[in-house]
Amino acid sequence: MIYLDNAATTKPCPEAVQSALEAMTDNFGNPSSLHRAGLNAQLAVDKARKAVADSLGAAPENIIFTSGATESNKRALRGASAAYGKKRRRIVASSVEHASVAETLADLEGKGFEVVYVTPREDGRFYAEDFVSACNENTVLLTMMYVNNETGYILPVREVFTAVKRRYKDIITHTDCVQAYMKLSVKVNPLGADLISLSGHKIHGAKGVGALYIRKGIRLIPTVTGGKQEKGIRSGTESVPLICAFSAAVSKLAPSINERYERVSALKERLVGLVSAADGVEINSPDDGSPYVVNISAAGKRSEIMLHYLESREIYVSSGSACSKGQQSGVLGQFGITGKRADSALRISMTADTTEAEIEQFAEALREGITSVRG
Ligand code: PMP
């Protein structure tokens, strides 16, 4: 199998599996219990929280664990708009957000918030001044992802948050860093983010776990109440095995962000070189995007047909965004990729373990697919 769908999910690393196994065998206590079994589980969660906090340049008390980035995004946006949105009713967002943000914003619109979407300019890029002019005194929240999951485009989060905060210091900033975390440097202060969403399964951790960074002093109104775990923001017994798996992956990957980035950049260069030589292939990702995600259009051949052709060769890629279950998300259109070009888009997403030989086999299969599949 050649797995090139790492933006959808990644294979858990052995360290993550081992760490989850320990928490499901020897260390199975409830972190809230007052006896030693509980304390040991609590210590494992504390250690995990510190690992995630350190990776972000944050303090452990500012991290809560969640069931994944979908939940982190929702808690951030709903929680902050409920806490601060009585008078300030405008939310500003990029127009290329993941469905978990986009649908939460649509929900908030239904509750009477005005959501203003900033779109890329004709060159397919976002500009800080467009975000500044979309904000006003009435703005409560600004949300923008760091790396787009469909194209790998890197949004100028730092410039936007700095420029907006200079003018409107009370606006709360949120960024979905799912596709950036452990791939680019994601640090709370340089980014100027008040809220950051992360996911465990995109970084060789585990599915069903994520985290939300909440800057000191930012209040979120909880939507699930009960035993007051996770500082009362997310009640419910912590999933110790998944949290341990997540942090084991963080501890493993955090020291090698730059090294892996370089390696994957070389893979991207090779991939782009090979597929560009094939008839009718267009590259939809920007040159300076995250190398981990490469979006291409395969000579007008419908994505799904090509995807299944590649699957028959045991090569796994994605059409557009895997989370949208085959539905076109409209994000490519925002970047100016429309019509047949969008209908034939494939997303190839790599990891540092991807090999050059795999890329070559993919390119070869793609070329054969283009000549052999219909429509
Ligand atoms: N945001 C982005 C940018 C994503 O790519 C994804 C996963 N496809 C999510 C959020 C949702 O993450 P999770 O699966 O952890 O809920």
mmCIF file of C-alpha atoms and ligand atoms in Angstrom, residues 7 68-70 73 98 100 145 149 176 178-179 199 201-202 323, ligand 1:
data_model
loop_
_atom_site.group_PDB
_atom_site.id
_atom_site.type_symbol
_atom_site.label_atom_id
_atom_site.label_comp_id
_atom_site.label_asym_id
_atom_site.label_seq_id
_atom_site.Cartn_x
_atom_site.Cartn_y
_atom_site.Cartn_z
ATOM 1 C CA ALA A 7 -3.980 15.104 5.677
ATOM 2 C CA GLY A 68 -10.472 16.340 18.385
ATOM 3 C CA ALA A 69 -10.226 19.541 16.438
ATOM 4 C CA THR A 70 -13.890 19.555 15.453
ATOM 5 C CA ASN A 73 -13.111 24.568 16.996
ATOM 6 C CA HIS A 98 -12.740 23.569 7.484
ATOM 7 C CA SER A 100 -16.122 22.263 11.578
ATOM 8 C CA MET A 145 -6.814 28.466 9.817
ATOM 9 C CA ASN A 149 -6.256 21.269 4.388
ATOM 10 C CA ASP A 176 -7.304 26.056 13.488
ATOM 11 C CA VAL A 178 -4.623 21.097 12.548
ATOM 12 C CA GLN A 179 -2.590 20.948 9.325
ATOM 13 C CA SER A 199 -5.932 17.300 16.455
ATOM 14 C CA HIS A 201 -4.734 11.916 14.491
ATOM 15 C CA LYS A 202 -3.039 14.179 11.953
ATOM 16 C CA CYS A 323 -13.761 15.238 5.777
HETATM 17 N N1 PMP B 1 -9.596 21.362 10.815
HETATM 18 C C1 PMP B 1 -8.859 20.950 9.769
HETATM 19 C C2 PMP B 1 -8.089 21.969 8.980
HETATM 20 C C3 PMP B 1 -8.826 19.609 9.421
HETATM 21 O O1 PMP B 1 -8.094 19.202 8.373
HETATM 22 C C4 PMP B 1 -9.568 18.673 10.199
HETATM 23 C C5 PMP B 1 -9.558 17.201 9.869
HETATM 24 N N2 PMP B 1 -9.885 16.889 8.563
HETATM 25 C C6 PMP B 1 -10.307 19.147 11.299
HETATM 26 C C7 PMP B 1 -10.299 20.483 11.568
HETATM 27 C C8 PMP B 1 -11.105 18.220 12.161
HETATM 28 O O2 PMP B 1 -10.264 17.497 13.024
HETATM 29 P P1 PMP B 1 -10.785 16.212 13.825
HETATM 30 O O3 PMP B 1 -10.853 15.090 12.857
HETATM 31 O O4 PMP B 1 -9.735 16.008 14.897
HETATM 32 O O5 PMP B 1 -12.100 16.559 14.424
#
